[in-house]
mmCIF file with all atom_site columns, C-alpha atoms in Angstrom:
data_model
loop_
_atom_site.group_PDB
_atom_site.id
_atom_site.type_symbol
_atom_site.label_atom_id
_atom_site.label_alt_id
_atom_site.label_comp_id
_atom_site.label_asym_id
_atom_site.label_entity_id
_atom_site.label_seq_id
_atom_site.pdbx_PDB_ins_code
_atom_site.Cartn_x
_atom_site.Cartn_y
_atom_site.Cartn_z
_atom_site.occupancy
_atom_site.B_iso_or_equiv
_atom_site.pdbx_formal_charge
_atom_site.auth_seq_id
_atom_site.auth_comp_id
_atom_site.auth_asym_id
_atom_site.auth_atom_id
_atom_site.pdbx_PDB_model_num
ATOM 1   C CA . GLY O 1 1   ? -0.094  -0.347 -0.082  1.00 41.00 ? 1   GLY O CA 1
ATOM 2   C CA . HIS O 1 2   ? 0.874   3.183  -0.345  1.00 44.00 ? 2   HIS O CA 1
ATOM 3   C CA . VAL O 1 3   ? 2.598   5.414  2.630   1.00 48.00 ? 3   VAL O CA 1
ATOM 4   C CA . ALA O 1 4   ? 1.246   8.792  3.229   1.00 51.00 ? 4   ALA O CA 1
ATOM 5   C CA . PHE O 1 5   ? 4.427   11.149 4.849   1.00 54.00 ? 5   PHE O CA 1
ATOM 6   C CA . GLU O 1 6   ? 3.092   13.854 7.730   1.00 65.00 ? 6   GLU O CA 1
ATOM 7   C CA . TYR O 1 7   ? 5.481   15.994 6.586   1.00 74.00 ? 7   TYR O CA 1
ATOM 8   C CA . TRP O 1 8   ? 6.842   17.895 3.849   1.00 82.00 ? 8   TRP O CA 1
ATOM 9   C CA . HIS O 1 9   ? 8.235   15.505 1.341   1.00 81.00 ? 9   HIS O CA 1
ATOM 10  C CA . SER O 1 10  ? 9.644   15.242 -2.983  1.00 83.00 ? 10  SER O CA 1
ATOM 11  C CA . ASP O 1 11  ? 8.575   11.623 -3.492  1.00 82.00 ? 11  ASP O CA 1
ATOM 12  C CA . GLY O 1 12  ? 11.237  9.739  -4.384  1.00 78.00 ? 12  GLY O CA 1
ATOM 13  C CA . ASP O 1 13  ? 14.509  12.219 -3.204  1.00 81.00 ? 13  ASP O CA 1
ATOM 14  C CA . PHE O 1 14  ? 16.090  9.682  -1.218  1.00 78.00 ? 14  PHE O CA 1
ATOM 15  C CA . GLN O 1 15  ? 16.949  7.656  -4.429  1.00 79.00 ? 15  GLN O CA 1
ATOM 16  C CA . GLN O 1 16  ? 19.868  9.575  -6.893  1.00 82.00 ? 16  GLN O CA 1
ATOM 17  C CA . ASP O 1 17  ? 17.502  9.577  -10.105 1.00 84.00 ? 17  ASP O CA 1
ATOM 18  C CA . PRO O 1 18  ? 14.566  11.017 -8.144  1.00 82.00 ? 18  PRO O CA 1
ATOM 19  C CA . TYR O 1 19  ? 10.615  10.567 -9.794  1.00 83.00 ? 19  TYR O CA 1
ATOM 20  C CA . VAL O 1 20  ? 9.890   13.366 -12.092 1.00 88.00 ? 20  VAL O CA 1
ATOM 21  C CA . TRP O 1 21  ? 6.397   12.485 -11.688 1.00 92.00 ? 21  TRP O CA 1
ATOM 22  C CA . SER O 1 22  ? 3.327   11.557 -9.012  1.00 92.00 ? 22  SER O CA 1
ATOM 23  C CA . LEU O 1 23  ? -0.273  11.544 -9.399  1.00 91.00 ? 23  LEU O CA 1
ATOM 24  C CA . LEU O 1 24  ? -2.848  10.363 -6.840  1.00 91.00 ? 24  LEU O CA 1
ATOM 25  C CA . PHE O 1 25  ? -6.539  9.318  -7.439  1.00 94.00 ? 25  PHE O CA 1
ATOM 26  C CA . ALA O 1 26  ? -9.659  9.489  -5.006  1.00 91.00 ? 26  ALA O CA 1
ATOM 27  C CA . VAL O 1 27  ? -11.056 6.441  -4.762  1.00 92.00 ? 27  VAL O CA 1
ATOM 28  C CA . GLU O 1 28  ? -12.335 7.222  -1.827  1.00 86.00 ? 28  GLU O CA 1
ATOM 29  C CA . SER O 1 29  ? -12.975 11.004 0.072   1.00 82.00 ? 29  SER O CA 1
ATOM 30  C CA . PRO O 1 30  ? -13.267 11.862 3.565   1.00 78.00 ? 30  PRO O CA 1
ATOM 31  C CA . LYS O 1 31  ? -15.487 13.734 5.405   1.00 78.00 ? 31  LYS O CA 1
ATOM 32  C CA . VAL O 1 32  ? -12.673 15.510 7.678   1.00 77.00 ? 32  VAL O CA 1
ATOM 33  C CA . GLY O 1 33  ? -9.363  16.079 6.705   1.00 77.00 ? 33  GLY O CA 1
ATOM 34  C CA . GLY O 1 34  ? -7.384  14.065 4.271   1.00 81.00 ? 34  GLY O CA 1
ATOM 35  C CA . ALA O 1 35  ? -6.051  17.082 1.995   1.00 88.00 ? 35  ALA O CA 1
ATOM 36  C CA . THR O 1 36  ? -2.642  16.771 0.591   1.00 91.00 ? 36  THR O CA 1
ATOM 37  C CA . GLY O 1 37  ? -0.648  20.545 0.211   1.00 92.00 ? 37  GLY O CA 1
ATOM 38  C CA . PHE O 1 38  ? 1.775   21.461 -2.467  1.00 94.00 ? 38  PHE O CA 1
ATOM 39  C CA . ALA O 1 39  ? 4.340   23.823 -2.283  1.00 94.00 ? 39  ALA O CA 1
ATOM 40  C CA . HIS O 1 40  ? 6.201   25.118 -5.298  1.00 94.00 ? 40  HIS O CA 1
ATOM 41  C CA . LEU O 1 41  ? 10.399  25.185 -5.377  1.00 93.00 ? 41  LEU O CA 1
ATOM 42  C CA . GLN O 1 42  ? 10.904  26.419 -8.564  1.00 92.00 ? 42  GLN O CA 1
ATOM 43  C CA . ARG O 1 43  ? 8.514   29.946 -8.096  1.00 93.00 ? 43  ARG O CA 1
ATOM 44  C CA . ILE O 1 44  ? 10.223  30.827 -4.958  1.00 94.00 ? 44  ILE O CA 1
ATOM 45  C CA . TYR O 1 45  ? 13.445  30.585 -6.042  1.00 95.00 ? 45  TYR O CA 1
ATOM 46  C CA . PRO O 1 46  ? 13.961  34.276 -7.142  1.00 95.00 ? 46  PRO O CA 1
ATOM 47  C CA . ARG O 1 47  ? 11.321  35.304 -4.629  1.00 95.00 ? 47  ARG O CA 1
ATOM 48  C CA . LEU O 1 48  ? 13.862  34.357 -1.911  1.00 96.00 ? 48  LEU O CA 1
ATOM 49  C CA . PRO O 1 49  ? 16.510  37.806 -0.414  1.00 96.00 ? 49  PRO O CA 1
ATOM 50  C CA . GLU O 1 50  ? 19.434  37.549 -2.997  1.00 97.00 ? 50  GLU O CA 1
ATOM 51  C CA . GLU O 1 51  ? 21.520  36.960 0.291   1.00 96.00 ? 51  GLU O CA 1
ATOM 52  C CA . PHE O 1 52  ? 19.342  33.804 1.099   1.00 97.00 ? 52  PHE O CA 1
ATOM 53  C CA . ARG O 1 53  ? 19.989  32.766 -2.721  1.00 96.00 ? 53  ARG O CA 1
ATOM 54  C CA . LEU O 1 54  ? 23.629  33.159 -2.741  1.00 96.00 ? 54  LEU O CA 1
ATOM 55  C CA . ARG O 1 55  ? 24.380  31.294 0.413   1.00 96.00 ? 55  ARG O CA 1
ATOM 56  C CA . LEU O 1 56  ? 22.571  28.320 -0.770  1.00 96.00 ? 56  LEU O CA 1
ATOM 57  C CA . GLU O 1 57  ? 24.960  28.322 -4.102  1.00 95.00 ? 57  GLU O CA 1
ATOM 58  C CA . GLY O 1 58  ? 26.918  25.186 -4.579  1.00 96.00 ? 58  GLY O CA 1
ATOM 59  C CA . LEU O 1 59  ? 25.320  23.537 -0.961  1.00 97.00 ? 59  LEU O CA 1
ATOM 60  C CA . ALA O 1 60  ? 23.640  20.222 -1.253  1.00 95.00 ? 60  ALA O CA 1
ATOM 61  C CA . ILE O 1 61  ? 21.676  17.992 0.371   1.00 92.00 ? 61  ILE O CA 1
ATOM 62  C CA . ARG O 1 62  ? 21.871  14.060 1.951   1.00 90.00 ? 62  ARG O CA 1
ATOM 63  C CA . ILE O 1 63  ? 19.141  11.928 2.425   1.00 86.00 ? 63  ILE O CA 1
ATOM 64  C CA . SER O 1 64  ? 18.713  9.014  3.079   1.00 80.00 ? 64  SER O CA 1
ATOM 65  C CA . SER O 1 65  ? 16.250  5.961  2.441   1.00 75.00 ? 65  SER O CA 1
ATOM 66  C CA . ARG O 1 66  ? 16.118  4.342  6.354   1.00 76.00 ? 66  ARG O CA 1
ATOM 67  C CA . GLU O 1 67  ? 13.503  7.201  7.164   1.00 69.00 ? 67  GLU O CA 1
ATOM 68  C CA . TYR O 1 68  ? 11.050  6.089  4.240   1.00 68.00 ? 68  TYR O CA 1
ATOM 69  C CA . LEU O 1 69  ? 11.641  2.391  4.916   1.00 72.00 ? 69  LEU O CA 1
ATOM 70  C CA . GLU O 1 70  ? 11.640  2.254  8.658   1.00 73.00 ? 70  GLU O CA 1
ATOM 71  C CA . ALA O 1 71  ? 7.685   4.370  7.955   1.00 68.00 ? 71  ALA O CA 1
ATOM 72  C CA . ALA O 1 72  ? 6.655   1.891  5.438   1.00 70.00 ? 72  ALA O CA 1
ATOM 73  C CA . GLY O 1 73  ? 7.497   -1.198 7.789   1.00 76.00 ? 73  GLY O CA 1
ATOM 74  C CA . VAL O 1 74  ? 10.385  -2.846 6.371   1.00 77.00 ? 74  VAL O CA 1
ATOM 75  C CA . ASP O 1 75  ? 13.761  -2.865 7.292   1.00 79.00 ? 75  ASP O CA 1
ATOM 76  C CA . ALA O 1 76  ? 15.993  -0.616 6.742   1.00 74.00 ? 76  ALA O CA 1
ATOM 77  C CA . GLN O 1 77  ? 19.446  -2.832 7.456   1.00 77.00 ? 77  GLN O CA 1
ATOM 78  C CA . ASP O 1 78  ? 20.315  -3.104 3.675   1.00 75.00 ? 78  ASP O CA 1
ATOM 79  C CA . ALA O 1 79  ? 18.592  -0.010 2.785   1.00 77.00 ? 79  ALA O CA 1
ATOM 80  C CA . PRO O 1 80  ? 21.029  1.625  -0.369  1.00 77.00 ? 80  PRO O CA 1
ATOM 81  C CA . ASP O 1 81  ? 23.116  4.337  0.628   1.00 83.00 ? 81  ASP O CA 1
ATOM 82  C CA . ASP O 1 82  ? 21.947  8.090  0.917   1.00 86.00 ? 82  ASP O CA 1
ATOM 83  C CA . VAL O 1 83  ? 22.816  10.491 -2.043  1.00 89.00 ? 83  VAL O CA 1
ATOM 84  C CA . VAL O 1 84  ? 23.086  14.174 -2.124  1.00 92.00 ? 84  VAL O CA 1
ATOM 85  C CA . HIS O 1 85  ? 20.944  16.398 -4.454  1.00 93.00 ? 85  HIS O CA 1
ATOM 86  C CA . PRO O 1 86  ? 22.102  20.124 -4.935  1.00 94.00 ? 86  PRO O CA 1
ATOM 87  C CA . ILE O 1 87  ? 19.756  22.650 -2.869  1.00 95.00 ? 87  ILE O CA 1
ATOM 88  C CA . VAL O 1 88  ? 19.796  24.874 -6.047  1.00 96.00 ? 88  VAL O CA 1
ATOM 89  C CA . HIS O 1 89  ? 19.288  23.211 -9.508  1.00 92.00 ? 89  HIS O CA 1
ATOM 90  C CA . ARG O 1 90  ? 18.642  23.532 -12.956 1.00 91.00 ? 90  ARG O CA 1
ATOM 91  C CA . HIS O 1 91  ? 14.829  21.905 -13.965 1.00 90.00 ? 91  HIS O CA 1
ATOM 92  C CA . CYS O 1 92  ? 15.029  18.888 -15.837 1.00 85.00 ? 92  CYS O CA 1
ATOM 93  C CA . GLU O 1 93  ? 12.000  20.131 -18.397 1.00 87.00 ? 93  GLU O CA 1
ATOM 94  C CA . SER O 1 94  ? 12.632  23.895 -18.362 1.00 90.00 ? 94  SER O CA 1
ATOM 95  C CA . GLY O 1 95  ? 16.124  24.582 -17.078 1.00 90.00 ? 95  GLY O CA 1
ATOM 96  C CA . GLU O 1 96  ? 14.595  27.278 -14.829 1.00 92.00 ? 96  GLU O CA 1
ATOM 97  C CA . VAL O 1 97  ? 16.732  27.913 -11.364 1.00 94.00 ? 97  VAL O CA 1
ATOM 98  C CA . GLY O 1 98  ? 15.034  26.667 -8.478  1.00 94.00 ? 98  GLY O CA 1
ATOM 99  C CA . LEU O 1 99  ? 15.294  24.920 -5.235  1.00 94.00 ? 99  LEU O CA 1
ATOM 100 C CA . TYR O 1 100 ? 15.407  20.994 -4.852  1.00 89.00 ? 100 TYR O CA 1
ATOM 101 C CA . PHE O 1 101 ? 14.516  20.520 -0.867  1.00 81.00 ? 101 PHE O CA 1
ATOM 102 C CA . ALA O 1 102 ? 11.650  18.931 0.963   1.00 68.00 ? 102 ALA O CA 1
ATOM 103 C CA . HIS O 1 103 ? 12.118  18.411 4.842   1.00 68.00 ? 103 HIS O CA 1
ATOM 104 C CA . ARG O 1 104 ? 13.830  18.914 8.020   1.00 60.00 ? 104 ARG O CA 1
ATOM 105 C CA . GLU O 1 105 ? 15.722  15.957 8.517   1.00 68.00 ? 105 GLU O CA 1
ATOM 106 C CA . ALA O 1 106 ? 17.580  16.805 5.064   1.00 79.00 ? 106 ALA O CA 1
ATOM 107 C CA . GLU O 1 107 ? 21.494  17.039 6.134   1.00 88.00 ? 107 GLU O CA 1
ATOM 108 C CA . VAL O 1 108 ? 23.005  19.829 4.770   1.00 94.00 ? 108 VAL O CA 1
ATOM 109 C CA . VAL O 1 109 ? 26.667  18.329 3.474   1.00 95.00 ? 109 VAL O CA 1
ATOM 110 C CA . GLY O 1 110 ? 29.716  20.013 5.322   1.00 95.00 ? 110 GLY O CA 1
ATOM 111 C CA . MET O 1 111 ? 27.849  22.120 8.166   1.00 94.00 ? 111 MET O CA 1
ATOM 112 C CA . GLY O 1 112 ? 27.299  20.467 11.821  1.00 92.00 ? 112 GLY O CA 1
ATOM 113 C CA . THR O 1 113 ? 23.794  19.266 12.672  1.00 89.00 ? 113 THR O CA 1
ATOM 114 C CA . GLU O 1 114 ? 23.042  22.529 14.294  1.00 93.00 ? 114 GLU O CA 1
ATOM 115 C CA . GLN O 1 115 ? 23.748  25.024 11.622  1.00 94.00 ? 115 GLN O CA 1
ATOM 116 C CA . SER O 1 116 ? 22.291  22.240 9.622   1.00 92.00 ? 116 SER O CA 1
ATOM 117 C CA . LEU O 1 117 ? 18.803  21.996 11.182  1.00 90.00 ? 117 LEU O CA 1
ATOM 118 C CA . ARG O 1 118 ? 18.556  26.445 11.476  1.00 92.00 ? 118 ARG O CA 1
ATOM 119 C CA . LEU O 1 119 ? 19.038  26.356 7.348   1.00 93.00 ? 119 LEU O CA 1
ATOM 120 C CA . CYS O 1 120 ? 16.310  23.554 6.658   1.00 90.00 ? 120 CYS O CA 1
ATOM 121 C CA . ASP O 1 121 ? 14.253  25.276 9.026   1.00 90.00 ? 121 ASP O CA 1
ATOM 122 C CA . GLU O 1 122 ? 14.598  28.589 7.268   1.00 93.00 ? 122 GLU O CA 1
ATOM 123 C CA . LEU O 1 123 ? 14.280  27.004 4.004   1.00 92.00 ? 123 LEU O CA 1
ATOM 124 C CA . LEU O 1 124 ? 11.465  25.078 5.107   1.00 90.00 ? 124 LEU O CA 1
ATOM 125 C CA . THR O 1 125 ? 9.579   28.429 6.485   1.00 91.00 ? 125 THR O CA 1
ATOM 126 C CA . ALA O 1 126 ? 10.562  29.726 3.128   1.00 93.00 ? 126 ALA O CA 1
ATOM 127 C CA . VAL O 1 127 ? 8.712   27.249 0.677   1.00 92.00 ? 127 VAL O CA 1
ATOM 128 C CA . THR O 1 128 ? 5.909   26.823 2.812   1.00 91.00 ? 128 THR O CA 1
ATOM 129 C CA . ASP O 1 129 ? 5.147   30.120 2.733   1.00 93.00 ? 129 ASP O CA 1
ATOM 130 C CA . PRO O 1 130 ? 1.122   29.987 2.473   1.00 93.00 ? 130 PRO O CA 1
ATOM 131 C CA . ALA O 1 131 ? 1.756   32.480 -0.767  1.00 93.00 ? 131 ALA O CA 1
ATOM 132 C CA . ASN O 1 132 ? 3.697   29.567 -2.486  1.00 94.00 ? 132 ASN O CA 1
ATOM 133 C CA . CYS O 1 133 ? 1.136   26.548 -1.172  1.00 94.00 ? 133 CYS O CA 1
ATOM 134 C CA . TYR O 1 134 ? -2.221  25.153 -2.600  1.00 95.00 ? 134 TYR O CA 1
ATOM 135 C CA . GLU O 1 135 ? -4.078  22.721 -0.303  1.00 93.00 ? 135 GLU O CA 1
ATOM 136 C CA . HIS O 1 136 ? -6.055  20.049 -2.098  1.00 94.00 ? 136 HIS O CA 1
ATOM 137 C CA . ALA O 1 137 ? -9.209  19.338 -0.057  1.00 91.00 ? 137 ALA O CA 1
ATOM 138 C CA . TRP O 1 138 ? -9.791  15.505 -1.838  1.00 90.00 ? 138 TRP O CA 1
ATOM 139 C CA . GLU O 1 139 ? -13.309 14.290 -3.750  1.00 92.00 ? 139 GLU O CA 1
ATOM 140 C CA . VAL O 1 140 ? -13.870 10.882 -5.327  1.00 94.00 ? 140 VAL O CA 1
ATOM 141 C CA . GLY O 1 141 ? -12.574 10.949 -8.961  1.00 95.00 ? 141 GLY O CA 1
ATOM 142 C CA . ASP O 1 142 ? -10.077 13.685 -8.112  1.00 95.00 ? 142 ASP O CA 1
ATOM 143 C CA . LEU O 1 143 ? -6.972  12.872 -10.242 1.00 96.00 ? 143 LEU O CA 1
ATOM 144 C CA . LEU O 1 144 ? -3.715  14.698 -8.892  1.00 95.00 ? 144 LEU O CA 1
ATOM 145 C CA . LEU O 1 145 ? -0.327  14.624 -11.184 1.00 95.00 ? 145 LEU O CA 1
ATOM 146 C CA . TRP O 1 146 ? 2.830   16.687 -10.044 1.00 94.00 ? 146 TRP O CA 1
ATOM 147 C CA . ASP O 1 147 ? 6.400   17.592 -10.719 1.00 93.00 ? 147 ASP O CA 1
ATOM 148 C CA . ASN O 1 148 ? 8.146   15.919 -7.853  1.00 89.00 ? 148 ASN O CA 1
ATOM 149 C CA . THR O 1 149 ? 11.593  18.137 -8.726  1.00 89.00 ? 149 THR O CA 1
ATOM 150 C CA . ALA O 1 150 ? 9.392   21.664 -8.850  1.00 91.00 ? 150 ALA O CA 1
ATOM 151 C CA . ALA O 1 151 ? 7.054   20.749 -5.839  1.00 92.00 ? 151 ALA O CA 1
ATOM 152 C CA . VAL O 1 152 ? 6.911   19.240 -2.699  1.00 91.00 ? 152 VAL O CA 1
ATOM 153 C CA . SER O 1 153 ? 3.671   17.828 -0.884  1.00 90.00 ? 153 SER O CA 1
ATOM 154 C CA . TYR O 1 154 ? 2.061   17.446 2.203   1.00 87.00 ? 154 TYR O CA 1
ATOM 155 C CA . THR O 1 155 ? -0.518  14.832 3.651   1.00 81.00 ? 155 THR O CA 1
ATOM 156 C CA . HIS O 1 156 ? -2.591  16.068 6.507   1.00 73.00 ? 156 HIS O CA 1
ATOM 157 C CA . LEU O 1 157 ? -3.202  12.794 8.302   1.00 62.00 ? 157 LEU O CA 1
ATOM 158 C CA . THR O 1 158 ? -6.585  13.467 10.344  1.00 56.00 ? 158 THR O CA 1
ATOM 159 C CA . LEU O 1 159 ? -8.380  10.118 8.577   1.00 48.00 ? 159 LEU O CA 1
ATOM 160 C CA . PRO O 1 160 ? -9.948  6.737  9.000   1.00 51.00 ? 160 PRO O CA 1
ATOM 161 C CA . THR O 1 161 ? -7.627  3.983  9.102   1.00 51.00 ? 161 THR O CA 1
ATOM 162 C CA . LYS O 1 162 ? -8.677  2.625  6.002   1.00 53.00 ? 162 LYS O CA 1
ATOM 163 C CA . ARG O 1 163 ? -7.346  3.502  3.024   1.00 52.00 ? 163 ARG O CA 1
ATOM 164 C CA . ILE O 1 164 ? -9.140  6.782  0.978   1.00 49.00 ? 164 ILE O CA 1
ATOM 165 C CA . VAL O 1 165 ? -6.245  7.370  -1.451  1.00 53.00 ? 165 VAL O CA 1
#
């Protein structure tokens, strides 16, 4: 089954070549909760203060697949190696410069833990500004397709225990 993560993430970011596209189709719809939020990584980049953009140049994040596997109830002992992605990147289709960043648990390569957490918090705050986000309230039959190299998503898990999406 599908594992929903109740934090901002980019599907497949734990792989060397992350998924470009994800889609969800609503078979059932909750009466309360269950919305999926999206934040645009390409649109926010030019809106960041220039000094912040300059601080991000050349930085990369290390992402581990272990947390994903453990959340899915899979033994993480044989997890693939961690991967490293540049924080500032060119979109694979448009060539537009944007961010590739999803969650606070990512480690900024070359930074100590506290410094990395502060930068990740600062990035997450900027990326998830309400003016940069869309929240989808599901209805039966909805189909959403999104680009994981240009957006991050968040599932609000105020759901019943049965499958919804």
